[in-house]
GROMACS .gro file of C-alpha atoms in nm:
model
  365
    1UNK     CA    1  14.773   6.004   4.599
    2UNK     CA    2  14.695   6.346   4.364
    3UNK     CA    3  14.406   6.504   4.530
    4UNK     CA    4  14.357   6.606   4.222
    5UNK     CA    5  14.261   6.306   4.081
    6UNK     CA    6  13.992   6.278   4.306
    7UNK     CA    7  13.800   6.539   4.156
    8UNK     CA    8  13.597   6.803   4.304
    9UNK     CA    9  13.145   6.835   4.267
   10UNK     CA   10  13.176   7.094   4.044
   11UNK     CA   11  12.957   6.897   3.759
   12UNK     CA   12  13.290   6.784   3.601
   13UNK     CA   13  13.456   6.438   3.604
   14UNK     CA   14  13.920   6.523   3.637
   15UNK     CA   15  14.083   6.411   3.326
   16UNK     CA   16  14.480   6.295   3.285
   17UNK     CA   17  14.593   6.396   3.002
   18UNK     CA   18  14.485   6.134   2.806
   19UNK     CA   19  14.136   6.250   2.830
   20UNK     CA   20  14.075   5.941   3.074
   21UNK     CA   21  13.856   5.969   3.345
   22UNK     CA   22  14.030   5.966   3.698
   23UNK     CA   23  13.838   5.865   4.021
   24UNK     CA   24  13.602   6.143   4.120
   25UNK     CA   25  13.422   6.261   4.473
   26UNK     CA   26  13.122   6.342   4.227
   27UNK     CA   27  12.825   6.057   3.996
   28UNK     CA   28  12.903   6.001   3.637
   29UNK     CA   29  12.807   6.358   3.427
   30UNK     CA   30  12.593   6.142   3.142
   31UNK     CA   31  12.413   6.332   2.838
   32UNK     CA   32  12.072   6.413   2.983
   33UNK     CA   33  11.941   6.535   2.658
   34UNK     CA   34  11.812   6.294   2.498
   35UNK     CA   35  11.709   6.050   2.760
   36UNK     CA   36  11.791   5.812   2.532
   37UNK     CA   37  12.102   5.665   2.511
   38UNK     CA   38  12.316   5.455   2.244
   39UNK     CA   39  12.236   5.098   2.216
   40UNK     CA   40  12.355   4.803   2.043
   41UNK     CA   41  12.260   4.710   1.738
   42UNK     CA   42  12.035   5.067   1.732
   43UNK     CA   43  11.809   4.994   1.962
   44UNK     CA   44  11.665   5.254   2.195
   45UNK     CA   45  11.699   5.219   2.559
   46UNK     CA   46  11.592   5.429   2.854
   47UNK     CA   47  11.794   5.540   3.117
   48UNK     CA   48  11.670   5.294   3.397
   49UNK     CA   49  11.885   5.478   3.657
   50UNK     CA   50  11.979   5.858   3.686
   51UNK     CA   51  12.273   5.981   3.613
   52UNK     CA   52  12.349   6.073   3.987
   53UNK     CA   53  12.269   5.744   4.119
   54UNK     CA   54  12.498   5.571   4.410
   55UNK     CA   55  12.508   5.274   4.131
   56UNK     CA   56  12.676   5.493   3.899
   57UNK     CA   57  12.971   5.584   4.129
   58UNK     CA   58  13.302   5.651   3.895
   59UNK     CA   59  13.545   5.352   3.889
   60UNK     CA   60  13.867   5.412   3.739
   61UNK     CA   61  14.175   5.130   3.686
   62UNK     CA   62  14.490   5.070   3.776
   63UNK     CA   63  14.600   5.147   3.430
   64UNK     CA   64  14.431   5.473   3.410
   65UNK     CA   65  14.559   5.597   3.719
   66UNK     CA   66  14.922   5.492   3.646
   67UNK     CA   67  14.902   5.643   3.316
   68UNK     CA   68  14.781   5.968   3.493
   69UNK     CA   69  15.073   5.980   3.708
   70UNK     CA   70  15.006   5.776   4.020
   71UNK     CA   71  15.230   5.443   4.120
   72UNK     CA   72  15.122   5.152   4.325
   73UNK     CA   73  15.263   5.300   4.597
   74UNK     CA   74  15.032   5.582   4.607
   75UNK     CA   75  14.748   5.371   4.547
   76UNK     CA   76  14.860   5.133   4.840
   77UNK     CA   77  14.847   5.439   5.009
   78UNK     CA   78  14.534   5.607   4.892
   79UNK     CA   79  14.358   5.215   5.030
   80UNK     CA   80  14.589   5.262   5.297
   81UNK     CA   81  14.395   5.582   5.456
   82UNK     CA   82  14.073   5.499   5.309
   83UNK     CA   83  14.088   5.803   5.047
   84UNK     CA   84  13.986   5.482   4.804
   85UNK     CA   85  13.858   5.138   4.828
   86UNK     CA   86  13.875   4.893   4.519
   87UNK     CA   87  13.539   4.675   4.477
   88UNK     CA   88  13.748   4.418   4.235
   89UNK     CA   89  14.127   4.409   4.211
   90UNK     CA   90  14.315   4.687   3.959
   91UNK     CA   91  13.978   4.906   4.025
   92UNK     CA   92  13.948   5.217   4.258
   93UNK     CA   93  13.644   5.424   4.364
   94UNK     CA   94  13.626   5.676   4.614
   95UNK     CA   95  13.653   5.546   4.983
   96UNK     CA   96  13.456   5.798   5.144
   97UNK     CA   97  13.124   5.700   4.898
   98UNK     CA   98  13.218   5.321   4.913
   99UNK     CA   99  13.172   5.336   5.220
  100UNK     CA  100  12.858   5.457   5.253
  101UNK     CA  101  12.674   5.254   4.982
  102UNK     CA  102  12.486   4.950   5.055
  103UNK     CA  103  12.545   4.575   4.942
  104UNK     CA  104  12.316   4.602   4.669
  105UNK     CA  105  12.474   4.916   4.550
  106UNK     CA  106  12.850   4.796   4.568
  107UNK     CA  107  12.750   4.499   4.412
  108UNK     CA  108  12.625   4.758   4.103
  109UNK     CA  109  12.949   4.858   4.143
  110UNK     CA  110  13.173   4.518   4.114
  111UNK     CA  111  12.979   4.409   3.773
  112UNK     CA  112  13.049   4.791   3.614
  113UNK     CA  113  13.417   4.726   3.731
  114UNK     CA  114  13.403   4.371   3.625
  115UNK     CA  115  13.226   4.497   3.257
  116UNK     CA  116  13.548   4.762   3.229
  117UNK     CA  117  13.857   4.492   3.279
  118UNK     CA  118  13.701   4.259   3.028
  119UNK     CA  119  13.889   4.138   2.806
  120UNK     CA  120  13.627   3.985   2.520
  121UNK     CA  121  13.312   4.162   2.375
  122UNK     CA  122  13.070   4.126   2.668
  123UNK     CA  123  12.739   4.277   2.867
  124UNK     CA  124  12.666   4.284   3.237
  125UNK     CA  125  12.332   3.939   3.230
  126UNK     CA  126  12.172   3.758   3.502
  127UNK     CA  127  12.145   3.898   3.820
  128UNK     CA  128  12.416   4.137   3.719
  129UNK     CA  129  12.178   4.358   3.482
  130UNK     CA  130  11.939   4.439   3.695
  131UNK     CA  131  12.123   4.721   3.881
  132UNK     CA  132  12.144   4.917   3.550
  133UNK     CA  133  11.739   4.789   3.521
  134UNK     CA  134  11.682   4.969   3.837
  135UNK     CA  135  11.570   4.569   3.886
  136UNK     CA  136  11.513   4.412   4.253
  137UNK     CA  137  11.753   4.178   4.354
  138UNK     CA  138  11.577   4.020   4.649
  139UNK     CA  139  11.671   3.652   4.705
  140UNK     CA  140  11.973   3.621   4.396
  141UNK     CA  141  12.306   3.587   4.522
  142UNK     CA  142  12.546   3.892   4.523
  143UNK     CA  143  12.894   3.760   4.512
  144UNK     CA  144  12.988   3.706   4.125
  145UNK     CA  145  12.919   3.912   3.867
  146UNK     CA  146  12.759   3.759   3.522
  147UNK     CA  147  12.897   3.857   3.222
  148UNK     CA  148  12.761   3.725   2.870
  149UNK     CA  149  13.030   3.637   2.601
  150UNK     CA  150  12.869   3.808   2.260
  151UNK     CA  151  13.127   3.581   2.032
  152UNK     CA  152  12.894   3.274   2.173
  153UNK     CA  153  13.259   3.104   2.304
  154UNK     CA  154  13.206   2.876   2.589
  155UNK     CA  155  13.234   3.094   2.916
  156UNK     CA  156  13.426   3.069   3.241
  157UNK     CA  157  13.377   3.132   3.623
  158UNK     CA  158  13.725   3.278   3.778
  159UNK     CA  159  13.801   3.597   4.051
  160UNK     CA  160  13.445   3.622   4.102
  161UNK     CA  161  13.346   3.681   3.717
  162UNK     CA  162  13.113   3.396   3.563
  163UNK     CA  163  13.120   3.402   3.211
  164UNK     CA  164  12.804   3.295   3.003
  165UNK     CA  165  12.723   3.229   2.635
  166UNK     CA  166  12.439   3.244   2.462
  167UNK     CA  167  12.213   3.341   2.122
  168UNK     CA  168  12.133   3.672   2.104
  169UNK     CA  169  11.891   3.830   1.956
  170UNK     CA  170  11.769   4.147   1.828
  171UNK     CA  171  11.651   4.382   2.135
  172UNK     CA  172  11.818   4.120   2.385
  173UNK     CA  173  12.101   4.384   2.486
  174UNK     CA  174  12.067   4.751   2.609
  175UNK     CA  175  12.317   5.000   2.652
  176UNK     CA  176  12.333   5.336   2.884
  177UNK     CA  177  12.595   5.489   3.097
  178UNK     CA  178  12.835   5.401   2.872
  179UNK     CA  179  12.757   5.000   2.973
  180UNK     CA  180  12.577   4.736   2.795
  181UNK     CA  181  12.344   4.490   2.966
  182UNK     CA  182  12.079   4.253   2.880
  183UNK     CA  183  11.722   4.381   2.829
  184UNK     CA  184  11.455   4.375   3.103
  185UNK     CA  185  11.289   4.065   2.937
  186UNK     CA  186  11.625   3.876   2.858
  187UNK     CA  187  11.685   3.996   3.241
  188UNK     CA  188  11.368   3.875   3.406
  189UNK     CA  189  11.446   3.523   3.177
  190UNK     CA  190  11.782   3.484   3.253
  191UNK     CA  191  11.739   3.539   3.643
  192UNK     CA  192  11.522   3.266   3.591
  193UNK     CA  193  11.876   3.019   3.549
  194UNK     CA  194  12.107   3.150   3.869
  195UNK     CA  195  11.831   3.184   4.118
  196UNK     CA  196  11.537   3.062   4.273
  197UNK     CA  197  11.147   3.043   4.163
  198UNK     CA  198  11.044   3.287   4.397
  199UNK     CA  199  11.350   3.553   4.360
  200UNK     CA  200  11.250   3.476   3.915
  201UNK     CA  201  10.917   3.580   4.017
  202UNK     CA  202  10.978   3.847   4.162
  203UNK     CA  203  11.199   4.041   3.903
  204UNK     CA  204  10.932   3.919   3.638
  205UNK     CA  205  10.625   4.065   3.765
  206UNK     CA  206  10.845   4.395   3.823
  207UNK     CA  207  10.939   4.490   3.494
  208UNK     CA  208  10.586   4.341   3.378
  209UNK     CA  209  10.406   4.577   3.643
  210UNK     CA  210  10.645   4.884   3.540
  211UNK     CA  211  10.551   4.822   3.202
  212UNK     CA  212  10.841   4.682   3.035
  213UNK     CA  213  10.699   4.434   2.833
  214UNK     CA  214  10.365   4.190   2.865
  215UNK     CA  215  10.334   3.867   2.983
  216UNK     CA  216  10.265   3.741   2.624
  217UNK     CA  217  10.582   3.873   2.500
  218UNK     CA  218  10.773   3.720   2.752
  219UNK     CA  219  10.621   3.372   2.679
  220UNK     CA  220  10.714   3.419   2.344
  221UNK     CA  221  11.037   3.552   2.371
  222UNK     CA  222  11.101   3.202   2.600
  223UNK     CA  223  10.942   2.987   2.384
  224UNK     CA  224  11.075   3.100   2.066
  225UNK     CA  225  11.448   3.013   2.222
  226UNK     CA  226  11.501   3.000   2.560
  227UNK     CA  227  11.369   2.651   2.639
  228UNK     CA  228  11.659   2.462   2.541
  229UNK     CA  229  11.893   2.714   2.738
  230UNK     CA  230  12.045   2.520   3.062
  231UNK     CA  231  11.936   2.534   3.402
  232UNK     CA  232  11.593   2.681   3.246
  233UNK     CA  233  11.333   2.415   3.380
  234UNK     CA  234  11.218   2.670   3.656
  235UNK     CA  235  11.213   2.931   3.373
  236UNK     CA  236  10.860   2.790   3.229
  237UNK     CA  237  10.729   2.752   3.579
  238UNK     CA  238  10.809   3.156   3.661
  239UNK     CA  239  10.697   3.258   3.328
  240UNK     CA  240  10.299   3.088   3.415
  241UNK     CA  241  10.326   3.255   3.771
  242UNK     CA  242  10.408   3.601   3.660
  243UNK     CA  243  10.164   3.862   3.690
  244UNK     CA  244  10.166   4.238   3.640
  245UNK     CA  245   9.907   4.281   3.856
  246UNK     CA  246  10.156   4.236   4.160
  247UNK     CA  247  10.304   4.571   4.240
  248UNK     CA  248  10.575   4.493   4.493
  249UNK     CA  249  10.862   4.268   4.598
  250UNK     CA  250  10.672   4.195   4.938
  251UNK     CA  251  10.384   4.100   4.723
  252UNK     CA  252  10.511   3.886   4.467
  253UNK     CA  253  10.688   3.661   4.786
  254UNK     CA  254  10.295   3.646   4.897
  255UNK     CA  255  10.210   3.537   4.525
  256UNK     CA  256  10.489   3.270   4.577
  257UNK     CA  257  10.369   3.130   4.956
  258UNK     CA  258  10.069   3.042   4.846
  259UNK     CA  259  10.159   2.888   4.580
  260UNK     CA  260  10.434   2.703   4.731
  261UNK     CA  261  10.151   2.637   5.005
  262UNK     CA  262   9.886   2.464   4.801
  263UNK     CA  263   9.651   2.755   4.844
  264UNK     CA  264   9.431   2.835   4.555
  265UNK     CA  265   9.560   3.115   4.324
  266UNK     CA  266   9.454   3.450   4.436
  267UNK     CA  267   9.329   3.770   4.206
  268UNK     CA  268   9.570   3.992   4.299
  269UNK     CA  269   9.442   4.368   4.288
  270UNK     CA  270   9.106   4.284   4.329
  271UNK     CA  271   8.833   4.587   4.334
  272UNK     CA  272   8.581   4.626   4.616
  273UNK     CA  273   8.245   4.843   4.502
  274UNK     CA  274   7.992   4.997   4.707
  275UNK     CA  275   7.691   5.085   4.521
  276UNK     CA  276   7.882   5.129   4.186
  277UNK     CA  277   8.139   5.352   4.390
  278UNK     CA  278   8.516   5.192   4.403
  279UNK     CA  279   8.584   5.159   4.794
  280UNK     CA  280   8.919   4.949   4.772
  281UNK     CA  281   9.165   4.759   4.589
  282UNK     CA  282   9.279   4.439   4.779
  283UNK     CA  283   9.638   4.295   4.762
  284UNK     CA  284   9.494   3.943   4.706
  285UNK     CA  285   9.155   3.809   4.700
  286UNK     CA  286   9.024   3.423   4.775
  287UNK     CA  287   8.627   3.470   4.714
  288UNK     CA  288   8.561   3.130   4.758
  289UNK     CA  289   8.703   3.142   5.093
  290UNK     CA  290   8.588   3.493   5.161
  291UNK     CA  291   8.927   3.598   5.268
  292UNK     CA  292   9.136   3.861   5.167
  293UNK     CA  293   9.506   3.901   5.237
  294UNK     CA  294   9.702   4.231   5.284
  295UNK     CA  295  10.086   4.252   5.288
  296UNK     CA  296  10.221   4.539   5.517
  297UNK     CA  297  10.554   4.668   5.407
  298UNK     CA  298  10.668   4.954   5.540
  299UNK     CA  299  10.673   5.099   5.204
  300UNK     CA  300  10.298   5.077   5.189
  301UNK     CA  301  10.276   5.293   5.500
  302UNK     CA  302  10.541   5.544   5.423
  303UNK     CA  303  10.388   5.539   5.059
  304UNK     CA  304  10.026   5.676   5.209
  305UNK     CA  305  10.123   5.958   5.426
  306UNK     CA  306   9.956   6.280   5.385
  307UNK     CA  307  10.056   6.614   5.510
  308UNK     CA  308  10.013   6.615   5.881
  309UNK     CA  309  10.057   6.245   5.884
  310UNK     CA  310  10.230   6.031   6.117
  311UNK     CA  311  10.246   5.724   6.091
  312UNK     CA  312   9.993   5.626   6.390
  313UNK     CA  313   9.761   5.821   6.147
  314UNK     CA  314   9.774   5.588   5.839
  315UNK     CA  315   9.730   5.251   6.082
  316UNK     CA  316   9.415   5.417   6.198
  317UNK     CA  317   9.294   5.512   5.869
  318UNK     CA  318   9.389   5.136   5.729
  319UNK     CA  319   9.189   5.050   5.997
  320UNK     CA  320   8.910   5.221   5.914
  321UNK     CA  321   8.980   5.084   5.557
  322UNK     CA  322   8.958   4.707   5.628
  323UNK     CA  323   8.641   4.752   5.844
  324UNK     CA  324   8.450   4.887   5.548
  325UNK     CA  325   8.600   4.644   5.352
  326UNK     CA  326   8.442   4.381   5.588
  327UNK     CA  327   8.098   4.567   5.574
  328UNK     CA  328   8.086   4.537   5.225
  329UNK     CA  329   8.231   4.173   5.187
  330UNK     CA  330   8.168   4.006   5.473
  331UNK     CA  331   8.493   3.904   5.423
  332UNK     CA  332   8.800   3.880   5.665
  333UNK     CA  333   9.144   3.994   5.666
  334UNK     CA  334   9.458   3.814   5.726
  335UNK     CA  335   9.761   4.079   5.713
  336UNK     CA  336  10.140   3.958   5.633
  337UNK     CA  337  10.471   4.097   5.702
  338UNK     CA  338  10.798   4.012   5.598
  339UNK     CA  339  10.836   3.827   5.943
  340UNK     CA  340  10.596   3.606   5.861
  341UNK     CA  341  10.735   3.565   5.512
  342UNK     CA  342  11.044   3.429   5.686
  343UNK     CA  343  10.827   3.153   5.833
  344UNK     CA  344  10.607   3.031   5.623
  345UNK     CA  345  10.486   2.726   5.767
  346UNK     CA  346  10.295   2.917   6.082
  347UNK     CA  347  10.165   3.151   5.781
  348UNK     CA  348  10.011   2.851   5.597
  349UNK     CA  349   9.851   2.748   5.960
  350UNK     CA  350   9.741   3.081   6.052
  351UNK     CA  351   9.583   3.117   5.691
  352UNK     CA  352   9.461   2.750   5.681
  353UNK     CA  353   9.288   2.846   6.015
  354UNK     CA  354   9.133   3.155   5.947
  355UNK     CA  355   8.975   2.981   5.634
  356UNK     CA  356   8.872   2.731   5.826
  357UNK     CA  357   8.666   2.993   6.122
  358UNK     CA  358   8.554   3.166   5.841
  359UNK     CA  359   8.380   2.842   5.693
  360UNK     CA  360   8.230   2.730   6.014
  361UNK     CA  361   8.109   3.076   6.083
  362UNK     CA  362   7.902   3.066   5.747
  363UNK     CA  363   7.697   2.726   5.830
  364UNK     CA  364   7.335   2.725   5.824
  365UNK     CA  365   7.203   2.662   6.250
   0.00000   0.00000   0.00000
């Protein structure tokens, strides 16, 4: 293998001849002035992802690199010692940054290699988009990647590719990094159709909490087309869920339990007051219950350190938090993890129980 076409980080991507793009140690150089990039049929489309992103890594084929003087041989080699990896057959990254990605980010990888070897006008759709979305992917299956046909021709699942077809519409398709892919809404739809209610829900109320789009243009966006699309009968059911309200991944699986529980529907975000003066914001609220539940993600702690602050210090000072909170209310607190997420029928008896003390405690004697 030509070290050389493994580039060095000095800002530049190595070029054959050609002008093609070889493998590179260093992320994608993309045009950072505008921010905005290209996208089909003119519409404008942010950058979801930076340019130096693991997601980004540079992928170059078989055909490139033979063209820029390699053989199979020295690619058999190159995988051989680990100098490369391919994430999909006839494609070749560097092994050294393979290696270190996670799944989610080689998966980002696989769809941006499948994307390059297709043959037929296509985007990266599905669960497949949301990389490039800087989208969660919690709960979606990361084996395939989904690639939408634009000539509407009946598509095809082979070598780990399913192909899709489908109407599209004005503002359904962004492009960036040199890849096109399905818009957050058309994302957060289509999601909807290759994985569960829960994992829908939570990619919709992500891109409706960042801001993407609201939750009436996503019922109109389904309605006006989407509800004869296949597999969509859990679509309509997502779509009434959704709320941008719910900030996280951790709490839009809450959102989900209860519903999936028989609990009534919580006000997510709910505001706490003491004389006039906002105290607290609460995860989820049940009034009529006089509950409130918290979900404790290790995000949330890492996310309120101060200077000085370990995290021993932010337990004590949530703790100090929920006991005003209980002043005020008169309310109690039932805190969830993602351990108890994973068992959710001792969550819906610890819950049902709490509500339960919580009732007898506020009989008349």
């Amino acid at each position: 293998m030509n070290p050389a076409l493994l580039g060095r980080c000095d800002g530049r991507e190595a070029q054959d001849a050609a002008g093609r793009i070889a493998v590179s140690r260093c992320h994608p150089q993309v045009r950072r002035a505008p921010v905005w990039d290209e996208c089909w049929r003119g519409q404008p489309s942010c950058m979801y992802v930076k340019p130096d992103d693991p997601r980004l890594l540079p992928i170059s084929l078989r055909s490139e690199l033979l063209a820029a003087g390699e053989s199979d041989r020295s690619l058999a080699r190159a995988i051989r010692t680990g100098s490369l990896e391919r994430p999909r057959r006839g494609a070749y990254v560097d092994g050294e940054l393979w290696r270190s990605m996670t799944d989610e980010e080689r998966y980002a990888v696989r769809c941006r290699a499948a994307y390059r070897q297709a043959e037929a006008e296509v985007f990266l759709s599905h669960a497949s988009s949301l990389p490039l979305l800087d989208g969660p992917l919690w709960g979606l299956e990361l084996g395939d990647a989904h690639l939408t046909r634009f000539d509407g021709k009946a598509g095809r699942r082979q070598a780990r590719i399913r192909q899709h077809c489908g109407a599209v519409s004005d503002g359904d398709v962004v492009s960036a990094h040199g890849t096109r892919f399905s818009s957050p809404m058309r994302s957060a739809l289509e999601v909807t159709m290759v994985g569960s209610v829960e994992s829908g829900l939570v990619v919709a109320n992500h891109f409706l909490h960042r801001g993407d789009f609201t939750l009436a243009q996503l019922q109109e966006r389904y309605d006006g087309a989407m509800t004869r699309w296949p597999f969509s009968l859990k679509t309509d059911l997502v779509v009434r869920l959704a709320d941008p309200r719910i900030e996280s991944v951790g709490e839009s699986r809450t959102f989900h339990f209860l519903w999936a529980w028989h609990f009534p529907r919580p006000d997510p975000q709910f505001k706490v007051y003491d004389n006039g003066l906002l105290v607290a914001r609460l995860d989820f609220a049940l009034p009529e219950h006089h509950v409130w539940i918290e979900f404790d993600g290790k995000v949330k702690y890492q996310g309120s350190l101060r200077d000085g602050d370990d995290v021993t210090a932010v337990v004590l000072r949530e703790k100090r938090r929920e006991e005003r909170i209980a002043e005020i209310t008169g309310w109690r607190c039932l805190r969830i993890t993602w351990a108890d997420l994973a068992n959710p029928a001792r969550l819906a008896a610890r819950l049902r129980n709490l509500i339960d003390s919580v009732a007898r405690s506020r009989r008349p004697r």
